[in-house]
Tab-separated table of C-alpha atoms in Angstrom:
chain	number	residue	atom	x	y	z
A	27	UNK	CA	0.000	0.000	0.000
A	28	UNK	CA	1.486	3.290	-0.851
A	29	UNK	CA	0.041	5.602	2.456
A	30	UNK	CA	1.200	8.873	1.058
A	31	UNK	CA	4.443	11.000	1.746
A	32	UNK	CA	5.506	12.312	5.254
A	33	UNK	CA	8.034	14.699	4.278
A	34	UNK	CA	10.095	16.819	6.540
A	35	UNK	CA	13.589	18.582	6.170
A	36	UNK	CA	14.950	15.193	7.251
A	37	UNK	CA	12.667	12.432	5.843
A	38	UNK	CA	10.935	11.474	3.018
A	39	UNK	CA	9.211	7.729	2.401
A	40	UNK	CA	6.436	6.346	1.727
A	41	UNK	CA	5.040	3.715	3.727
A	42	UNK	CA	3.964	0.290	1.672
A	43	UNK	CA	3.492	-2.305	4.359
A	44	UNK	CA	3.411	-3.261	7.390
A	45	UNK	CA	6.733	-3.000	9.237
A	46	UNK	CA	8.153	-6.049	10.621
A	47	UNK	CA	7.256	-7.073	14.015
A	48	UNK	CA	9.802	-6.317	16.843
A	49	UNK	CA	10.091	-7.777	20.635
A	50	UNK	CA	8.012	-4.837	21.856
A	51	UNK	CA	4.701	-6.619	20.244
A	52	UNK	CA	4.805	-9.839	21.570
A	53	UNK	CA	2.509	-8.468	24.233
A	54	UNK	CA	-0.610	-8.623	21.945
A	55	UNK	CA	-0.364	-12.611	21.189
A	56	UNK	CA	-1.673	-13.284	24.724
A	57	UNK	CA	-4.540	-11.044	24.394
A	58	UNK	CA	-5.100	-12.089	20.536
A	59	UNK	CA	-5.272	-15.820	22.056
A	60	UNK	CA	-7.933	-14.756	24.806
A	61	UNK	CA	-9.886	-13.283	22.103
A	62	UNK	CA	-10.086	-15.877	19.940
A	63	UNK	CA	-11.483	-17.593	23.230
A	64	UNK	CA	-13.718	-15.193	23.946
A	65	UNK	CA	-12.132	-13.864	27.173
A	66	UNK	CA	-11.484	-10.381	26.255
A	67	UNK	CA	-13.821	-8.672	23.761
A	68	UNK	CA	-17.166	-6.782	22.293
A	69	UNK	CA	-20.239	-8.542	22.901
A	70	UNK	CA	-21.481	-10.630	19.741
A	71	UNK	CA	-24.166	-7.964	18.730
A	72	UNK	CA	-21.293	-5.310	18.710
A	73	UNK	CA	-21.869	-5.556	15.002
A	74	UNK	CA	-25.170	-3.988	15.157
A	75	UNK	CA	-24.809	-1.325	17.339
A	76	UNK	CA	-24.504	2.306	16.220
A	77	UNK	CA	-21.133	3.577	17.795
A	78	UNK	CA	-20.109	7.225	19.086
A	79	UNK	CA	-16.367	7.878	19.313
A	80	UNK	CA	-15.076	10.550	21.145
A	81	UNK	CA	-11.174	11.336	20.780
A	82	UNK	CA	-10.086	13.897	23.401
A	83	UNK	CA	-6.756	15.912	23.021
A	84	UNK	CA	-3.465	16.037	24.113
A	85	UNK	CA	-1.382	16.434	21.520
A	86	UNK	CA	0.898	13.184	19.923
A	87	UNK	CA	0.448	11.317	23.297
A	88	UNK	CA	-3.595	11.244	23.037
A	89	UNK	CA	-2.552	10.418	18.899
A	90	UNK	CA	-1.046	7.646	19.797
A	91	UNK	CA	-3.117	6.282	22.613
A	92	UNK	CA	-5.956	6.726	20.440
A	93	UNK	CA	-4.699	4.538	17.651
A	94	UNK	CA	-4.236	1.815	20.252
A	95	UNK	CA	-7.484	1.787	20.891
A	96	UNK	CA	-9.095	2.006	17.080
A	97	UNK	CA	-6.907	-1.340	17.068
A	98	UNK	CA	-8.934	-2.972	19.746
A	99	UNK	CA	-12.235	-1.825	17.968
A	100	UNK	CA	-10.740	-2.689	14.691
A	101	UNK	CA	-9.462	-6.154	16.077
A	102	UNK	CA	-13.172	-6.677	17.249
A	103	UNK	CA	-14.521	-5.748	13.323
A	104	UNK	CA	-16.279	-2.695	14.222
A	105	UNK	CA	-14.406	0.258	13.061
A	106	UNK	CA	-17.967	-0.130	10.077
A	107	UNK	CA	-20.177	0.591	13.249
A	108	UNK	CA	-18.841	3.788	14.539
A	109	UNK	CA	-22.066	6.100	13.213
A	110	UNK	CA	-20.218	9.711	14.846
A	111	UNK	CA	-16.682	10.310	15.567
A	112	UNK	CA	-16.081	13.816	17.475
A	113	UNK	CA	-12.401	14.831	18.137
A	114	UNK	CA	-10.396	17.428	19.999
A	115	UNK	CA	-7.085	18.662	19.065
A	116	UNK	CA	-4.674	15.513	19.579
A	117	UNK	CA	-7.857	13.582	18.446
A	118	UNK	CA	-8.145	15.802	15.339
A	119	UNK	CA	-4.457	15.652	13.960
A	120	UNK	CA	-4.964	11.957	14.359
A	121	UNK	CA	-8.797	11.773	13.198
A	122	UNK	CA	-6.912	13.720	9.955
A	123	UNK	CA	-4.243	11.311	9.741
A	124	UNK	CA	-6.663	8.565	9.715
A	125	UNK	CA	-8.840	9.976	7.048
A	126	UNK	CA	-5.850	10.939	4.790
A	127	UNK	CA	-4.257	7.453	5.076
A	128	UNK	CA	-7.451	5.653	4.076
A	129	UNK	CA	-8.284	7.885	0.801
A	130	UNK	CA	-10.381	10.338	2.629
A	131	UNK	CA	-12.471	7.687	3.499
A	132	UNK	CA	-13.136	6.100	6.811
A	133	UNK	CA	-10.959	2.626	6.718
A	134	UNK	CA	-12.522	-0.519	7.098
A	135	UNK	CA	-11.466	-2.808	10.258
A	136	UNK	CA	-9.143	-4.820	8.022
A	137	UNK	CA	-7.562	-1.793	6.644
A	138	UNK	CA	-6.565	0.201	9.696
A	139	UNK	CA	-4.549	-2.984	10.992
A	140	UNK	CA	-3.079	-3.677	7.345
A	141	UNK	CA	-2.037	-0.324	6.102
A	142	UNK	CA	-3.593	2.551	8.286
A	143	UNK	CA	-1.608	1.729	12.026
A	144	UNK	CA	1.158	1.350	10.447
A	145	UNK	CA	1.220	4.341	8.357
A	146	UNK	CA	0.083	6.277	11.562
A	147	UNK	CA	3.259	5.063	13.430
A	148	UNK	CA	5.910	6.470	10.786
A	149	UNK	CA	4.159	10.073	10.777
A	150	UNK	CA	4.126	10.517	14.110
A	151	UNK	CA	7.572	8.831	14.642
A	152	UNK	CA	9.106	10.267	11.705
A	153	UNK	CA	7.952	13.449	11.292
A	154	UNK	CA	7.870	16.332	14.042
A	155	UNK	CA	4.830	19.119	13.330
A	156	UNK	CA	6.289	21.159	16.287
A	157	UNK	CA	10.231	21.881	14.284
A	158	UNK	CA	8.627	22.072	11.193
A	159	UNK	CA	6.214	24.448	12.146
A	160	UNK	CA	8.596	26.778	14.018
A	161	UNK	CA	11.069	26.261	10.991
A	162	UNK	CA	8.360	27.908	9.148
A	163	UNK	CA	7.554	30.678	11.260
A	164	UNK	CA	11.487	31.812	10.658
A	165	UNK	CA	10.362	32.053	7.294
A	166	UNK	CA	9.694	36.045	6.889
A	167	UNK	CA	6.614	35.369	5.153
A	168	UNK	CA	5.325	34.050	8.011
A	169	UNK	CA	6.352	37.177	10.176
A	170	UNK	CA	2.437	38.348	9.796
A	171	UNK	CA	1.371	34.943	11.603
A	172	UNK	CA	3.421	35.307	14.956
A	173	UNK	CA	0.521	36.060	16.871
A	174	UNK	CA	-1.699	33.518	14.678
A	175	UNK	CA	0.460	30.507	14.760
A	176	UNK	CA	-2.219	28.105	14.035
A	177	UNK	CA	-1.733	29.706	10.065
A	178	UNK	CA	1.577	27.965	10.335
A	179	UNK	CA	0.511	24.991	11.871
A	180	UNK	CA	-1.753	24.806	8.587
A	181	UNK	CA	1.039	24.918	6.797
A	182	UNK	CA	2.624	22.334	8.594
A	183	UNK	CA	-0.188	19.554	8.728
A	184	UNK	CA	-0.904	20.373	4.692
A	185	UNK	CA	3.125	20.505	3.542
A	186	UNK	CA	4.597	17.395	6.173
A	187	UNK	CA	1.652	15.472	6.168
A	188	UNK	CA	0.407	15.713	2.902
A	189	UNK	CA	-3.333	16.386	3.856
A	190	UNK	CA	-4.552	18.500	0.899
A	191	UNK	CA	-8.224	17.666	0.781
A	192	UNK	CA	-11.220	19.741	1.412
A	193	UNK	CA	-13.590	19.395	4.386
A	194	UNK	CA	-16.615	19.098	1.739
A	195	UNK	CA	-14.266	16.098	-0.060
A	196	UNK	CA	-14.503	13.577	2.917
A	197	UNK	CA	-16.970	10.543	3.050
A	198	UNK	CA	-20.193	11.388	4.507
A	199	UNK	CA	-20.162	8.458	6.964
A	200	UNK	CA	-19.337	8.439	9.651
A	201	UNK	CA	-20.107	11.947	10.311
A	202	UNK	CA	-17.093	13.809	11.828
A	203	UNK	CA	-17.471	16.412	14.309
A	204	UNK	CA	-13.860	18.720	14.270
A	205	UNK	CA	-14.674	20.810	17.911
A	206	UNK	CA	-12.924	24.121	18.298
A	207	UNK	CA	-13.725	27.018	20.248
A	208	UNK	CA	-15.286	30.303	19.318
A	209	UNK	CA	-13.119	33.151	21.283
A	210	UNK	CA	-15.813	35.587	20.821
A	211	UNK	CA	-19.076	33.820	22.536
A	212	UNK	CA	-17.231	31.429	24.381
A	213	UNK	CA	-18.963	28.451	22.875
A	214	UNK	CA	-18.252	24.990	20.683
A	215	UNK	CA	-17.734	25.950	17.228
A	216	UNK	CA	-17.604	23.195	15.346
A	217	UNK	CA	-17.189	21.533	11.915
A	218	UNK	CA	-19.789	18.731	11.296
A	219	UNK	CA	-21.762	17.852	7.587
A	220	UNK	CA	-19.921	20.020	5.703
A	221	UNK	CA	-20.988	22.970	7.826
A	222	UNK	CA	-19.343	25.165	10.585
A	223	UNK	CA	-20.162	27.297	13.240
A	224	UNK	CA	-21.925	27.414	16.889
A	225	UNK	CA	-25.560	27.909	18.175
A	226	UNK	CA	-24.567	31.655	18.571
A	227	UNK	CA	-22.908	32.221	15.742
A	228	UNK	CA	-24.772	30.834	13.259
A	229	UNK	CA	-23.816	28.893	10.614
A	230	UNK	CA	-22.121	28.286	7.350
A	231	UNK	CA	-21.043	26.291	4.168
A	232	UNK	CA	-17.675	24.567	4.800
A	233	UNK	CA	-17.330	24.648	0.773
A	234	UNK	CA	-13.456	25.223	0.020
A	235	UNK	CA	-12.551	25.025	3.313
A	236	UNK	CA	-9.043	23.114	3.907
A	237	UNK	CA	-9.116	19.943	6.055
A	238	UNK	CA	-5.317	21.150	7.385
A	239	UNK	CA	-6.868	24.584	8.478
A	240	UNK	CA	-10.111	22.537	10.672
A	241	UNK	CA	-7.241	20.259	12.185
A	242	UNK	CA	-5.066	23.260	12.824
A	243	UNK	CA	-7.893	25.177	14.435
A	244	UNK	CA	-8.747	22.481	16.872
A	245	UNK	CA	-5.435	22.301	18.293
A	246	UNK	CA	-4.630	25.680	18.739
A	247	UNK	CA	-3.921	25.849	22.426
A	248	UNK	CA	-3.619	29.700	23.642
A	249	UNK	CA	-0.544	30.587	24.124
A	250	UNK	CA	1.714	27.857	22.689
A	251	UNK	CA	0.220	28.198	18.975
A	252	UNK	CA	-2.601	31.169	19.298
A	253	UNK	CA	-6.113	31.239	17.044
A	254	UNK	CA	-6.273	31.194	13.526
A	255	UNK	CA	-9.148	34.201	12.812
A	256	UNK	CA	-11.914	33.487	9.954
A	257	UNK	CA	-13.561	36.518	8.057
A	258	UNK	CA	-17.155	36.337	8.703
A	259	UNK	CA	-18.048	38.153	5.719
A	260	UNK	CA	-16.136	35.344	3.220
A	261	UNK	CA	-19.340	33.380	4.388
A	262	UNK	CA	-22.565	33.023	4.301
A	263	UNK	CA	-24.152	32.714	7.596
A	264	UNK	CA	-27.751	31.348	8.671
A	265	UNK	CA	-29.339	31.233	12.267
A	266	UNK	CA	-32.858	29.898	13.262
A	267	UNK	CA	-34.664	32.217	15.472
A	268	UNK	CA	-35.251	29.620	18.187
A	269	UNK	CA	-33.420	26.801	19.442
A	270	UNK	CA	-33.860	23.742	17.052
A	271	UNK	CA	-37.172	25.414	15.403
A	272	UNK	CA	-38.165	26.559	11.753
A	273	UNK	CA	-35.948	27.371	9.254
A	274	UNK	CA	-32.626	29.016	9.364
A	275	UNK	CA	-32.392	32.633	8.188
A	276	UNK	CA	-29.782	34.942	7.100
A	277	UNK	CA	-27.772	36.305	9.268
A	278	UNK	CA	-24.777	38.562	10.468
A	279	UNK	CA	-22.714	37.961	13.499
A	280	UNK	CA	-22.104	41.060	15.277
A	281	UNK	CA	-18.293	40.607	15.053
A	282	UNK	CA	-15.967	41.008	11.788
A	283	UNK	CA	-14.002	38.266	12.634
A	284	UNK	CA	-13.673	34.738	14.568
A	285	UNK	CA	-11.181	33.750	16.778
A	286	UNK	CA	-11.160	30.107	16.742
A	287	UNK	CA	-9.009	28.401	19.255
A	288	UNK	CA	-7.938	24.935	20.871
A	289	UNK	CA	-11.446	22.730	21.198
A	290	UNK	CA	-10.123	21.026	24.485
A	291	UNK	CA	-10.781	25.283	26.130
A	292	UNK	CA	-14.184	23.948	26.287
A	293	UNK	CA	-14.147	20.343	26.359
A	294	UNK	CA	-11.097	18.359	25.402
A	295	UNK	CA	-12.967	15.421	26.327
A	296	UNK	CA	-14.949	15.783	23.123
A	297	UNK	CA	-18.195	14.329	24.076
A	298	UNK	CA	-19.812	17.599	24.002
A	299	UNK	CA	-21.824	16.398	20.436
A	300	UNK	CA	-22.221	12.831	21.616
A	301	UNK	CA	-23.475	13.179	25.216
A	302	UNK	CA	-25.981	15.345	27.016
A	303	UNK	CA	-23.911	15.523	30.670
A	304	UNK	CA	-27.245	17.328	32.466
A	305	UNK	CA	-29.219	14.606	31.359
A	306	UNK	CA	-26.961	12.147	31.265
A	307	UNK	CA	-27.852	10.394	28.409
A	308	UNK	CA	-26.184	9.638	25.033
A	309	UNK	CA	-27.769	12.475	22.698
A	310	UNK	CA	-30.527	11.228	19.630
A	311	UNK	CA	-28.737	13.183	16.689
A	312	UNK	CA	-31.263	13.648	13.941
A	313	UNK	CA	-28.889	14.264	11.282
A	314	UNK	CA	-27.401	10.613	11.809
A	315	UNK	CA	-28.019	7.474	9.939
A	316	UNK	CA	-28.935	5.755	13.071
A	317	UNK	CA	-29.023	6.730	16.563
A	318	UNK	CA	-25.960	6.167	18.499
A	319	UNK	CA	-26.275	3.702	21.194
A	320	UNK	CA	-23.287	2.927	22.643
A	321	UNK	CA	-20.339	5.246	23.182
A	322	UNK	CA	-16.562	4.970	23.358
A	323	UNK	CA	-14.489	7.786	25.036
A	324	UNK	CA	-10.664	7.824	24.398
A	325	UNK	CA	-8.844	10.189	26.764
A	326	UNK	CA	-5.406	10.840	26.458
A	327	UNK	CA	-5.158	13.838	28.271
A	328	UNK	CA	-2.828	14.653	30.726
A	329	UNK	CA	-3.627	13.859	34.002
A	330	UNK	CA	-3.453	17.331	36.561
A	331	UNK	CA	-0.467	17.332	38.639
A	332	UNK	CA	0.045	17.840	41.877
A	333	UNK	CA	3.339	20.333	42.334
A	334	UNK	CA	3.738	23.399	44.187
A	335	UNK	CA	2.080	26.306	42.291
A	336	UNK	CA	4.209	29.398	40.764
A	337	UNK	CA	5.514	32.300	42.518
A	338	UNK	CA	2.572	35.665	42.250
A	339	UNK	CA	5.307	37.087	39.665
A	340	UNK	CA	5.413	34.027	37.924
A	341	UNK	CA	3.460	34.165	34.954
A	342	UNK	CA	2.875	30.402	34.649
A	343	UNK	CA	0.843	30.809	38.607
A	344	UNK	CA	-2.085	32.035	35.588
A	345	UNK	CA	-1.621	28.808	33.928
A	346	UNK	CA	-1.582	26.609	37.044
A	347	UNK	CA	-4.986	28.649	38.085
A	348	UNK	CA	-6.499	27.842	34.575
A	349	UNK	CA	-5.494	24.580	34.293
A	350	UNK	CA	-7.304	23.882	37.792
A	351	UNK	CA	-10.516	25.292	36.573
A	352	UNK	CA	-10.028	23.356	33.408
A	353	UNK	CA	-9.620	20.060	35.005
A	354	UNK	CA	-12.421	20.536	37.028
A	355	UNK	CA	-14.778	21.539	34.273
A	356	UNK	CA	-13.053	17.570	32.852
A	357	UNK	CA	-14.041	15.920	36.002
A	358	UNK	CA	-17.479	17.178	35.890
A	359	UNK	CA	-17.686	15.407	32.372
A	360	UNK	CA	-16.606	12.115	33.148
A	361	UNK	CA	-18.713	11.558	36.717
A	362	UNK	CA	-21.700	12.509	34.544
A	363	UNK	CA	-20.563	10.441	31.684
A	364	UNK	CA	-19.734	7.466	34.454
A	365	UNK	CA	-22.863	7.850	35.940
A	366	UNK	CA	-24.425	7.053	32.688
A	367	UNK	CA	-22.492	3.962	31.604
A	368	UNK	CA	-23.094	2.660	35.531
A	369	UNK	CA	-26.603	2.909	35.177
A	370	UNK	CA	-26.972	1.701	31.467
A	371	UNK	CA	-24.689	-1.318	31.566
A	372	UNK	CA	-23.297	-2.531	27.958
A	373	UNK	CA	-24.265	1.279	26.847
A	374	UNK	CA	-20.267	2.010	26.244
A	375	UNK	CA	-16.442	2.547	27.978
A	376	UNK	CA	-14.534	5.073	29.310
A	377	UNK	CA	-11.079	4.418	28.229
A	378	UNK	CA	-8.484	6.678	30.173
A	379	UNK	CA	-4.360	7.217	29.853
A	380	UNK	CA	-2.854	6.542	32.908
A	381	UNK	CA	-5.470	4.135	34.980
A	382	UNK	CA	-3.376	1.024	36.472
A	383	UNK	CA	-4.979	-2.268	34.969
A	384	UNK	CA	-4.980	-4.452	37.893
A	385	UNK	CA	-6.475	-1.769	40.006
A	386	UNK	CA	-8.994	-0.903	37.965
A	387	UNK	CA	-9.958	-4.354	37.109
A	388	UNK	CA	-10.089	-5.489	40.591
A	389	UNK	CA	-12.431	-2.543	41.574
A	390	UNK	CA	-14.738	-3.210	38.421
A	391	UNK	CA	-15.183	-6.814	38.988
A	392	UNK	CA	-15.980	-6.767	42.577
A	393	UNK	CA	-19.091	-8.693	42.015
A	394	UNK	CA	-17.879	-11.099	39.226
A	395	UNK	CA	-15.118	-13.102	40.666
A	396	UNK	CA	-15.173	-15.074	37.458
A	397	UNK	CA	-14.240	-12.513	35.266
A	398	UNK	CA	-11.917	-10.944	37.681
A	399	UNK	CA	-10.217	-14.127	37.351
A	400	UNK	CA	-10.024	-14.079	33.839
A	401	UNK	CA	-8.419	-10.623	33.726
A	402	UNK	CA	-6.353	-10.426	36.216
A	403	UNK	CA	-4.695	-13.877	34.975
A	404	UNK	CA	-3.993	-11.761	31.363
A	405	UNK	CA	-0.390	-9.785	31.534
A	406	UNK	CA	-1.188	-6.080	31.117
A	407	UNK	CA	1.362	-3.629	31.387
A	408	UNK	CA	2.400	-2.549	34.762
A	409	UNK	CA	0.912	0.394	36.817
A	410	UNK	CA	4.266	2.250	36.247
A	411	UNK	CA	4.401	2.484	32.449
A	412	UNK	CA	0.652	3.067	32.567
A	413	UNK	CA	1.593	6.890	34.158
A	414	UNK	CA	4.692	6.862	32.284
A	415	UNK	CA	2.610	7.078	29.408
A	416	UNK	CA	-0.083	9.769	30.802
A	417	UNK	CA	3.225	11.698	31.787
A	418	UNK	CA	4.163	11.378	28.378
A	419	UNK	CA	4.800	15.497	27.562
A	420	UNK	CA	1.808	17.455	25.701
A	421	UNK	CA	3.373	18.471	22.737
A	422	UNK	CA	3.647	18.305	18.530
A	423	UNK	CA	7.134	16.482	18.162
A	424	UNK	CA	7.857	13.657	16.668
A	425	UNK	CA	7.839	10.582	19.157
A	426	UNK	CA	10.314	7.528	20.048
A	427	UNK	CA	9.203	4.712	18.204
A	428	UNK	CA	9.423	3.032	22.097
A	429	UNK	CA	7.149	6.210	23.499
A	430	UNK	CA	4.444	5.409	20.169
A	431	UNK	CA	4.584	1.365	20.974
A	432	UNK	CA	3.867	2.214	25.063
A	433	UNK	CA	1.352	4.575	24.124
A	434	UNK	CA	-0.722	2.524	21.349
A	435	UNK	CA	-0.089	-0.615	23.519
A	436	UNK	CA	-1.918	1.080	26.752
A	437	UNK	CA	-4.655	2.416	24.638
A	438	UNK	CA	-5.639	-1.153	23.381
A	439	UNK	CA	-5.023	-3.144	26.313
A	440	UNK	CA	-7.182	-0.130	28.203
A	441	UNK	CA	-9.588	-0.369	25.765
A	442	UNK	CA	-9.959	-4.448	25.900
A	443	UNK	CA	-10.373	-4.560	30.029
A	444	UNK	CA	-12.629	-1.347	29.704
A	445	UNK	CA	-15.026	-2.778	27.271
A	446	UNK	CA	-15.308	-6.129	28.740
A	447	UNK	CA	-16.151	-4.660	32.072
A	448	UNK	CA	-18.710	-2.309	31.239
A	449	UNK	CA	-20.158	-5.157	29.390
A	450	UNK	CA	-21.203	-7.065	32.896
């Protein structure tokens, strides 16, 4: 399979198979043998149900935990099941890289383990957005974006990774929800059937509009890589007068321009279009094919840290502050979400970087000693490289090929013992 160049100023290839197998996978034959036994997997009517995927971010760290897990579901046969897939930042760039290394088409469950993984593994061992994109903010063309550096991010993700398309070029199934967030109202923007915009405002066509430039968007974090702004008058914009009534009408937002940041400011869980958290209940989506009925969340976030905070001079002390309110606003997200899946068993997982497998599997299974047993008997990685991974750093460089197999590795065995337990 030829999976497209990933160029950089140091590499160039083209990916055509599947790399051989090193040491570092052997890991996967004892799960592989429990699931041809049944021990560890989806439920037989997996097949039929109508899946919602939510990808948070956290840069190549959540990439690579989340391709560890699209293993597991592909493993199982029902990548051709997931109905919605809504992504964040880390969960975007990868979303992208998944989309681009299938033909702009979501891959079928044979195809992501064939040719997809591995293609996924080169660009994000090979290739490093972060130098390349501060390489090209050097450039002086790029002077003009230093306070915009999500334009050279763009760049970056369109020149390195080769993802030229058009958001009005991809497959219309699954549907794809790209999450960003508006700086103006405060609110989801989003990208979703080849439209864009939020509740407030308004929205419009996504015709011409650059896949590279919705990936960009949704991973610029304030600060390290800044907003990319969009025009409002270079669209056409339409607004219903009431909340999910009549037809939409023209309209003009009361601001000349967007400024459209990181997705994970307002929930870099991204389960925001999947899940209604005050009613706790997986949302019925009209515009879908079928409703969604069972939902997979992949977080790869980092977990909060406990260290002393900054001096009052320091600027980071704003950071710490924000990042406190941020995790918070997280926390609140996933007790609502775990409320649901505790009182609608088999209704979906929550798969999370860093949570120790024994542990967690011993405290699931309380009352099934019988699959406890089975479990616990299986060898999952150790409690220690589980946070080694969540500690992996937040960032856009390329990775260790060691780092990507740790990270993919915890994200599919995660994603096995999560699945099978909510499944009691």
């Amino acid at each position: 399979m030829d999976c497209r160049h990933f160029s950089s100023s140091s590499v160039k290839m083209t990916c055509r198979s599947t790399p051989a197998r090193s040491d570092s996978d052997n890991w996967e034959q004892i799960l592989q043998n429990c699931l041809l036994g049944g021990a560890v997997g989806i439920s037989e009517d997996a097949a039929a149900k109508s899946i919602g995927l939510a990808l948070s971010g956290g840069g190549v760290r959540a990439a690579a935990f989340h391709a560890g897990v699209l293993k597991k579901l592909a493993q199982d046969q029902i990548l051709e099941s997931v109905e919605h897939v809504s992504t964040v930042s880390g969960g975007s760039l990868f979303t992208g890289l998944v989309f681009s290394l299938s033909g702009y088409k979501w891959p079928s469950s044979s195809q992501y383990l064939a040719e997809t993984l591995p293609c996924i593994k080169i660009a994000l061992t090979k290739t490093s957005l972060q130098r390349e994109a501060i390489q090209r903010l050097l450039l002086p063309k790029n002077w003009r974006y230093i306070l915009s550096r999500a334009n050279v991010l763009e760049q970056t993700i369109r020149e390195v990774w080769n993802i030229d398309a058009r958001l009005d070029a991809l497959s219309d199934s699954p549907t794809w929800s790209i999450n960003c967030t508006t700086g103006e109202t405060g609110r989801r923007f989003r990208f979703k059937n080849k439209t864009m915009g939020d509740y407030e405002t308004g929205y419009a066509s996504v015709d011409g509009f650059a896949l590279s430039k919705a990936m960009a968007i949704s991973a610029a974090f304030p600060g390290g890589i800044g907003p990319l702004s969009l025009s409002v008058k270079n669209c056409a914009w339409k607004k219903r007068t009431k909340w999910n009534q009549g037809e939409a009408q023209d309209y003009l937002p009361p601001f000349s321009k967007f400024h459209l940041y990181d997705g994970g400011l307002y929930d870099n869980l991204g389960i925001e279009p999947l899940f209604d958290v005050g009613k706790q209940l997986i949302k019925n989506d009209s515009s879908l094919r079928r409703p969604l009925n069972w939902l997979l969340v992949s977080d790869g976030g980092a977990p909060f840290g406990r260290t002393k905070i900054p001096h009052p001079l320091n600027p980071l002390r704003f950071k710490r502050i924000a990042d406190i309110a941020l995790d918070q606003t997280r926390a609140l997200r996933v007790r609502s979400l775990m409320n649901h899946f505790t009182a609608r068993s088999g209704s979906g997982a929550y798969v999370g970087i860093g949570m120790d497998p024994r542990k967690s599997i011993s405290e699931g299974t309380k009352g099934n000693p019988k699959l406890q047993e089975e479990l616990l008997e299986l060898a999952w990685i150790s409690a220690e490289d589980a946070m080694r991974a969540a500690m992996y750093a937040t960032n856009l460089n390329g990775m260790e090929a060691a780092d990507f197999d740790l990270l993919a590795r915890h994200g599919y065995e995660t994603a096995s013992w999560a699945v099978k337990i909510s499944q009691q």
